[in-house]
Amino acid sequence: MLSVSETVAIDAPLSDVFAYMDDPHNQAEITPSLSDVRSVEDRGDDGKRLDYTYTMAGVSLDGTLETTTYEPESRVVFDMVEGPLSGELTWEFETTDDGTRVTYSASYELPSSVLEAVVRPFAERYNERELETALQNLKTRLESA
């Protein structure tokens, strides 16, 4: 299992940060390797279901995410329910004196055990940078709005 987590402080109200991240299309705007978000189904209090394309090491991976935990302005967990990746993505939101703290975590299995053994160190560094960049892009978009 590959697990990475990053946190960023954003100088914007929690409600604004959560509203921005509650639209899955915005995740594609801030996450460099998330090239497409489509077929978004809003399930109200149960969150969302959507299809995505994520590119890792030049390979495009298509899949489906479904919300398993949806606590507005607090925590959202997506399960990778279809596609070559299995695992979950977690967004946590917390009010601070200066705005909002956002933690983005990803835990998932790579498509094959051989691939995992060969690329695990690369994939960990790659995904740490990916999460850090996504959070910095979120911070930039919301603090400059």
mmCIF file with all atom_site columns, C-alpha atoms in Angstrom:
data_model
loop_
_atom_site.group_PDB
_atom_site.id
_atom_site.type_symbol
_atom_site.label_atom_id
_atom_site.label_alt_id
_atom_site.label_comp_id
_atom_site.label_asym_id
_atom_site.label_entity_id
_atom_site.label_seq_id
_atom_site.pdbx_PDB_ins_code
_atom_site.Cartn_x
_atom_site.Cartn_y
_atom_site.Cartn_z
_atom_site.occupancy
_atom_site.B_iso_or_equiv
_atom_site.pdbx_formal_charge
_atom_site.auth_seq_id
_atom_site.auth_comp_id
_atom_site.auth_asym_id
_atom_site.auth_atom_id
_atom_site.pdbx_PDB_model_num
ATOM 1   C CA . MET A 1 1   ? 0.000   0.000  0.000   1.00 0.00 ? 1   MET A CA 1
ATOM 2   C CA . LEU A 1 2   ? 1.355   3.400  -0.993  1.00 0.00 ? 2   LEU A CA 1
ATOM 3   C CA . SER A 1 3   ? 0.427   6.139  1.508   1.00 0.00 ? 3   SER A CA 1
ATOM 4   C CA . VAL A 1 4   ? 1.257   9.849  1.344   1.00 0.00 ? 4   VAL A CA 1
ATOM 5   C CA . SER A 1 5   ? -0.110  12.902 3.159   1.00 0.00 ? 5   SER A CA 1
ATOM 6   C CA . GLU A 1 6   ? 0.511   16.658 2.964   1.00 0.00 ? 6   GLU A CA 1
ATOM 7   C CA . THR A 1 7   ? -0.898  19.674 4.837   1.00 0.00 ? 7   THR A CA 1
ATOM 8   C CA . VAL A 1 8   ? -1.129  23.363 3.916   1.00 0.00 ? 8   VAL A CA 1
ATOM 9   C CA . ALA A 1 9   ? -2.393  26.503 5.677   1.00 0.00 ? 9   ALA A CA 1
ATOM 10  C CA . ILE A 1 10  ? -4.605  28.710 3.495   1.00 0.00 ? 10  ILE A CA 1
ATOM 11  C CA . ASP A 1 11  ? -5.455  32.315 4.258   1.00 0.00 ? 11  ASP A CA 1
ATOM 12  C CA . ALA A 1 12  ? -9.135  31.903 3.376   1.00 0.00 ? 12  ALA A CA 1
ATOM 13  C CA . PRO A 1 13  ? -12.265 30.962 5.334   1.00 0.00 ? 13  PRO A CA 1
ATOM 14  C CA . LEU A 1 14  ? -13.022 27.268 5.720   1.00 0.00 ? 14  LEU A CA 1
ATOM 15  C CA . SER A 1 15  ? -16.381 27.687 3.970   1.00 0.00 ? 15  SER A CA 1
ATOM 16  C CA . ASP A 1 16  ? -14.675 29.064 0.840   1.00 0.00 ? 16  ASP A CA 1
ATOM 17  C CA . VAL A 1 17  ? -11.991 26.376 0.819   1.00 0.00 ? 17  VAL A CA 1
ATOM 18  C CA . PHE A 1 18  ? -14.519 23.576 1.275   1.00 0.00 ? 18  PHE A CA 1
ATOM 19  C CA . ALA A 1 19  ? -16.885 24.991 -1.364  1.00 0.00 ? 19  ALA A CA 1
ATOM 20  C CA . TYR A 1 20  ? -14.016 25.117 -3.861  1.00 0.00 ? 20  TYR A CA 1
ATOM 21  C CA . MET A 1 21  ? -12.933 21.541 -3.148  1.00 0.00 ? 21  MET A CA 1
ATOM 22  C CA . ASP A 1 22  ? -16.520 20.268 -3.094  1.00 0.00 ? 22  ASP A CA 1
ATOM 23  C CA . ASP A 1 23  ? -16.573 20.734 -6.888  1.00 0.00 ? 23  ASP A CA 1
ATOM 24  C CA . PRO A 1 24  ? -14.534 17.806 -8.273  1.00 0.00 ? 24  PRO A CA 1
ATOM 25  C CA . HIS A 1 25  ? -13.723 19.769 -11.447 1.00 0.00 ? 25  HIS A CA 1
ATOM 26  C CA . ASN A 1 26  ? -11.615 22.093 -9.273  1.00 0.00 ? 26  ASN A CA 1
ATOM 27  C CA . GLN A 1 27  ? -9.541  19.125 -8.132  1.00 0.00 ? 27  GLN A CA 1
ATOM 28  C CA . ALA A 1 28  ? -8.495  18.635 -11.761 1.00 0.00 ? 28  ALA A CA 1
ATOM 29  C CA . GLU A 1 29  ? -7.468  22.309 -11.866 1.00 0.00 ? 29  GLU A CA 1
ATOM 30  C CA . ILE A 1 30  ? -5.114  22.026 -8.893  1.00 0.00 ? 30  ILE A CA 1
ATOM 31  C CA . THR A 1 31  ? -3.805  18.448 -9.254  1.00 0.00 ? 31  THR A CA 1
ATOM 32  C CA . PRO A 1 32  ? -1.178  18.358 -12.027 1.00 0.00 ? 32  PRO A CA 1
ATOM 33  C CA . SER A 1 33  ? -1.599  14.692 -13.018 1.00 0.00 ? 33  SER A CA 1
ATOM 34  C CA . LEU A 1 34  ? -5.390  14.594 -12.757 1.00 0.00 ? 34  LEU A CA 1
ATOM 35  C CA . SER A 1 35  ? -6.122  15.309 -16.404 1.00 0.00 ? 35  SER A CA 1
ATOM 36  C CA . ASP A 1 36  ? -9.874  14.775 -16.465 1.00 0.00 ? 36  ASP A CA 1
ATOM 37  C CA . VAL A 1 37  ? -12.899 14.675 -14.173 1.00 0.00 ? 37  VAL A CA 1
ATOM 38  C CA . ARG A 1 38  ? -16.178 13.695 -15.805 1.00 0.00 ? 38  ARG A CA 1
ATOM 39  C CA . SER A 1 39  ? -19.599 12.165 -15.182 1.00 0.00 ? 39  SER A CA 1
ATOM 40  C CA . VAL A 1 40  ? -19.898 13.871 -11.795 1.00 0.00 ? 40  VAL A CA 1
ATOM 41  C CA . GLU A 1 41  ? -22.964 12.671 -9.925  1.00 0.00 ? 41  GLU A CA 1
ATOM 42  C CA . ASP A 1 42  ? -23.907 14.821 -6.919  1.00 0.00 ? 42  ASP A CA 1
ATOM 43  C CA . ARG A 1 43  ? -25.434 12.608 -4.238  1.00 0.00 ? 43  ARG A CA 1
ATOM 44  C CA . GLY A 1 44  ? -26.335 15.431 -1.869  1.00 0.00 ? 44  GLY A CA 1
ATOM 45  C CA . ASP A 1 45  ? -25.531 14.533 1.738   1.00 0.00 ? 45  ASP A CA 1
ATOM 46  C CA . ASP A 1 46  ? -23.776 11.369 0.541   1.00 0.00 ? 46  ASP A CA 1
ATOM 47  C CA . GLY A 1 47  ? -21.164 13.246 -1.506  1.00 0.00 ? 47  GLY A CA 1
ATOM 48  C CA . LYS A 1 48  ? -20.294 12.495 -5.106  1.00 0.00 ? 48  LYS A CA 1
ATOM 49  C CA . ARG A 1 49  ? -19.442 9.812  -7.644  1.00 0.00 ? 49  ARG A CA 1
ATOM 50  C CA . LEU A 1 50  ? -17.229 10.652 -10.612 1.00 0.00 ? 50  LEU A CA 1
ATOM 51  C CA . ASP A 1 51  ? -14.966 9.266  -13.297 1.00 0.00 ? 51  ASP A CA 1
ATOM 52  C CA . TYR A 1 52  ? -11.373 10.459 -13.626 1.00 0.00 ? 52  TYR A CA 1
ATOM 53  C CA . THR A 1 53  ? -8.191  10.113 -15.644 1.00 0.00 ? 53  THR A CA 1
ATOM 54  C CA . TYR A 1 54  ? -4.937  10.249 -13.689 1.00 0.00 ? 54  TYR A CA 1
ATOM 55  C CA . THR A 1 55  ? -1.536  10.052 -15.371 1.00 0.00 ? 55  THR A CA 1
ATOM 56  C CA . MET A 1 56  ? 1.351   8.427  -13.500 1.00 0.00 ? 56  MET A CA 1
ATOM 57  C CA . ALA A 1 57  ? 4.785   8.054  -15.133 1.00 0.00 ? 57  ALA A CA 1
ATOM 58  C CA . GLY A 1 58  ? 3.242   8.713  -18.549 1.00 0.00 ? 58  GLY A CA 1
ATOM 59  C CA . VAL A 1 59  ? 0.522   6.061  -18.162 1.00 0.00 ? 59  VAL A CA 1
ATOM 60  C CA . SER A 1 60  ? -3.114  7.224  -18.140 1.00 0.00 ? 60  SER A CA 1
ATOM 61  C CA . LEU A 1 61  ? -5.266  5.446  -15.566 1.00 0.00 ? 61  LEU A CA 1
ATOM 62  C CA . ASP A 1 62  ? -9.058  5.749  -15.799 1.00 0.00 ? 62  ASP A CA 1
ATOM 63  C CA . GLY A 1 63  ? -11.235 5.016  -12.820 1.00 0.00 ? 63  GLY A CA 1
ATOM 64  C CA . THR A 1 64  ? -14.210 5.932  -10.681 1.00 0.00 ? 64  THR A CA 1
ATOM 65  C CA . LEU A 1 65  ? -14.247 7.614  -7.269  1.00 0.00 ? 65  LEU A CA 1
ATOM 66  C CA . GLU A 1 66  ? -17.155 7.447  -4.845  1.00 0.00 ? 66  GLU A CA 1
ATOM 67  C CA . THR A 1 67  ? -17.554 9.324  -1.582  1.00 0.00 ? 67  THR A CA 1
ATOM 68  C CA . THR A 1 68  ? -17.608 7.019  1.446   1.00 0.00 ? 68  THR A CA 1
ATOM 69  C CA . THR A 1 69  ? -17.434 9.770  4.089   1.00 0.00 ? 69  THR A CA 1
ATOM 70  C CA . TYR A 1 70  ? -18.950 13.200 3.504   1.00 0.00 ? 70  TYR A CA 1
ATOM 71  C CA . GLU A 1 71  ? -18.769 15.615 6.430   1.00 0.00 ? 71  GLU A CA 1
ATOM 72  C CA . PRO A 1 72  ? -19.164 19.138 4.971   1.00 0.00 ? 72  PRO A CA 1
ATOM 73  C CA . GLU A 1 73  ? -16.420 21.570 5.987   1.00 0.00 ? 73  GLU A CA 1
ATOM 74  C CA . SER A 1 74  ? -14.651 18.785 7.881   1.00 0.00 ? 74  SER A CA 1
ATOM 75  C CA . ARG A 1 75  ? -13.744 15.586 6.012   1.00 0.00 ? 75  ARG A CA 1
ATOM 76  C CA . VAL A 1 76  ? -14.358 13.940 2.656   1.00 0.00 ? 76  VAL A CA 1
ATOM 77  C CA . VAL A 1 77  ? -13.144 10.443 1.779   1.00 0.00 ? 77  VAL A CA 1
ATOM 78  C CA . PHE A 1 78  ? -13.266 9.038  -1.750  1.00 0.00 ? 78  PHE A CA 1
ATOM 79  C CA . ASP A 1 79  ? -12.921 5.321  -2.445  1.00 0.00 ? 79  ASP A CA 1
ATOM 80  C CA . MET A 1 80  ? -11.401 4.185  -5.753  1.00 0.00 ? 80  MET A CA 1
ATOM 81  C CA . VAL A 1 81  ? -14.238 1.847  -6.728  1.00 0.00 ? 81  VAL A CA 1
ATOM 82  C CA . GLU A 1 82  ? -13.361 1.101  -10.366 1.00 0.00 ? 82  GLU A CA 1
ATOM 83  C CA . GLY A 1 83  ? -10.150 1.144  -12.376 1.00 0.00 ? 83  GLY A CA 1
ATOM 84  C CA . PRO A 1 84  ? -6.588  -0.113 -11.967 1.00 0.00 ? 84  PRO A CA 1
ATOM 85  C CA . LEU A 1 85  ? -5.998  1.757  -8.684  1.00 0.00 ? 85  LEU A CA 1
ATOM 86  C CA . SER A 1 86  ? -7.630  0.681  -5.440  1.00 0.00 ? 86  SER A CA 1
ATOM 87  C CA . GLY A 1 87  ? -7.551  2.710  -2.268  1.00 0.00 ? 87  GLY A CA 1
ATOM 88  C CA . GLU A 1 88  ? -8.807  6.036  -0.982  1.00 0.00 ? 88  GLU A CA 1
ATOM 89  C CA . LEU A 1 89  ? -8.269  9.790  -1.056  1.00 0.00 ? 89  LEU A CA 1
ATOM 90  C CA . THR A 1 90  ? -8.996  11.901 2.025   1.00 0.00 ? 90  THR A CA 1
ATOM 91  C CA . TRP A 1 91  ? -9.452  15.667 2.308   1.00 0.00 ? 91  TRP A CA 1
ATOM 92  C CA . GLU A 1 92  ? -9.577  17.119 5.848   1.00 0.00 ? 92  GLU A CA 1
ATOM 93  C CA . PHE A 1 93  ? -10.453 20.758 6.602   1.00 0.00 ? 93  PHE A CA 1
ATOM 94  C CA . GLU A 1 94  ? -9.855  22.610 9.861   1.00 0.00 ? 94  GLU A CA 1
ATOM 95  C CA . THR A 1 95  ? -10.420 26.231 10.867  1.00 0.00 ? 95  THR A CA 1
ATOM 96  C CA . THR A 1 96  ? -7.329  28.036 12.170  1.00 0.00 ? 96  THR A CA 1
ATOM 97  C CA . ASP A 1 97  ? -6.747  31.544 13.522  1.00 0.00 ? 97  ASP A CA 1
ATOM 98  C CA . ASP A 1 98  ? -5.495  32.614 10.080  1.00 0.00 ? 98  ASP A CA 1
ATOM 99  C CA . GLY A 1 99  ? -7.897  30.680 7.851   1.00 0.00 ? 99  GLY A CA 1
ATOM 100 C CA . THR A 1 100 ? -7.977  26.982 7.024   1.00 0.00 ? 100 THR A CA 1
ATOM 101 C CA . ARG A 1 101 ? -5.671  23.988 7.352   1.00 0.00 ? 101 ARG A CA 1
ATOM 102 C CA . VAL A 1 102 ? -6.155  21.388 4.610   1.00 0.00 ? 102 VAL A CA 1
ATOM 103 C CA . THR A 1 103 ? -4.704  17.886 4.750   1.00 0.00 ? 103 THR A CA 1
ATOM 104 C CA . TYR A 1 104 ? -4.739  15.747 1.614   1.00 0.00 ? 104 TYR A CA 1
ATOM 105 C CA . SER A 1 105 ? -3.951  12.036 2.009   1.00 0.00 ? 105 SER A CA 1
ATOM 106 C CA . ALA A 1 106 ? -3.813  9.217  -0.512  1.00 0.00 ? 106 ALA A CA 1
ATOM 107 C CA . SER A 1 107 ? -3.506  5.491  0.177   1.00 0.00 ? 107 SER A CA 1
ATOM 108 C CA . TYR A 1 108 ? -3.710  2.997  -2.645  1.00 0.00 ? 108 TYR A CA 1
ATOM 109 C CA . GLU A 1 109 ? -2.342  -0.127 -4.256  1.00 0.00 ? 109 GLU A CA 1
ATOM 110 C CA . LEU A 1 110 ? -0.443  0.160  -7.505  1.00 0.00 ? 110 LEU A CA 1
ATOM 111 C CA . PRO A 1 111 ? -1.791  -1.974 -10.391 1.00 0.00 ? 111 PRO A CA 1
ATOM 112 C CA . SER A 1 112 ? 0.583   -4.955 -9.906  1.00 0.00 ? 112 SER A CA 1
ATOM 113 C CA . SER A 1 113 ? 2.938   -6.265 -7.259  1.00 0.00 ? 113 SER A CA 1
ATOM 114 C CA . VAL A 1 114 ? 5.879   -6.288 -9.681  1.00 0.00 ? 114 VAL A CA 1
ATOM 115 C CA . LEU A 1 115 ? 5.210   -2.717 -10.709 1.00 0.00 ? 115 LEU A CA 1
ATOM 116 C CA . GLU A 1 116 ? 4.936   -1.766 -7.041  1.00 0.00 ? 116 GLU A CA 1
ATOM 117 C CA . ALA A 1 117 ? 8.320   -3.284 -6.195  1.00 0.00 ? 117 ALA A CA 1
ATOM 118 C CA . VAL A 1 118 ? 10.048  -1.488 -9.061  1.00 0.00 ? 118 VAL A CA 1
ATOM 119 C CA . VAL A 1 119 ? 8.430   1.927  -8.813  1.00 0.00 ? 119 VAL A CA 1
ATOM 120 C CA . ARG A 1 120 ? 7.487   2.268  -5.138  1.00 0.00 ? 120 ARG A CA 1
ATOM 121 C CA . PRO A 1 121 ? 10.264  4.793  -4.247  1.00 0.00 ? 121 PRO A CA 1
ATOM 122 C CA . PHE A 1 122 ? 9.548   6.792  -7.410  1.00 0.00 ? 122 PHE A CA 1
ATOM 123 C CA . ALA A 1 123 ? 5.786   6.642  -6.825  1.00 0.00 ? 123 ALA A CA 1
ATOM 124 C CA . GLU A 1 124 ? 6.100   7.798  -3.208  1.00 0.00 ? 124 GLU A CA 1
ATOM 125 C CA . ARG A 1 125 ? 8.226   10.821 -4.160  1.00 0.00 ? 125 ARG A CA 1
ATOM 126 C CA . TYR A 1 126 ? 6.013   11.535 -7.164  1.00 0.00 ? 126 TYR A CA 1
ATOM 127 C CA . ASN A 1 127 ? 2.824   11.435 -5.102  1.00 0.00 ? 127 ASN A CA 1
ATOM 128 C CA . GLU A 1 128 ? 4.287   13.512 -2.268  1.00 0.00 ? 128 GLU A CA 1
ATOM 129 C CA . ARG A 1 129 ? 5.135   16.216 -4.835  1.00 0.00 ? 129 ARG A CA 1
ATOM 130 C CA . GLU A 1 130 ? 1.705   15.794 -6.434  1.00 0.00 ? 130 GLU A CA 1
ATOM 131 C CA . LEU A 1 131 ? -0.136  16.351 -3.145  1.00 0.00 ? 131 LEU A CA 1
ATOM 132 C CA . GLU A 1 132 ? 2.113   19.247 -2.183  1.00 0.00 ? 132 GLU A CA 1
ATOM 133 C CA . THR A 1 133 ? 1.587   20.910 -5.578  1.00 0.00 ? 133 THR A CA 1
ATOM 134 C CA . ALA A 1 134 ? -2.179  20.389 -5.429  1.00 0.00 ? 134 ALA A CA 1
ATOM 135 C CA . LEU A 1 135 ? -2.340  22.020 -1.988  1.00 0.00 ? 135 LEU A CA 1
ATOM 136 C CA . GLN A 1 136 ? -0.121  24.927 -3.062  1.00 0.00 ? 136 GLN A CA 1
ATOM 137 C CA . ASN A 1 137 ? -2.317  25.440 -6.159  1.00 0.00 ? 137 ASN A CA 1
ATOM 138 C CA . LEU A 1 138 ? -5.423  25.400 -3.922  1.00 0.00 ? 138 LEU A CA 1
ATOM 139 C CA . LYS A 1 139 ? -3.813  27.964 -1.607  1.00 0.00 ? 139 LYS A CA 1
ATOM 140 C CA . THR A 1 140 ? -2.838  30.204 -4.530  1.00 0.00 ? 140 THR A CA 1
ATOM 141 C CA . ARG A 1 141 ? -6.272  30.064 -6.173  1.00 0.00 ? 141 ARG A CA 1
ATOM 142 C CA . LEU A 1 142 ? -8.190  30.805 -2.991  1.00 0.00 ? 142 LEU A CA 1
ATOM 143 C CA . GLU A 1 143 ? -5.881  33.420 -1.502  1.00 0.00 ? 143 GLU A CA 1
ATOM 144 C CA . SER A 1 144 ? -5.732  35.377 -4.753  1.00 0.00 ? 144 SER A CA 1
ATOM 145 C CA . ALA A 1 145 ? -9.509  35.234 -5.342  1.00 0.00 ? 145 ALA A CA 1
#
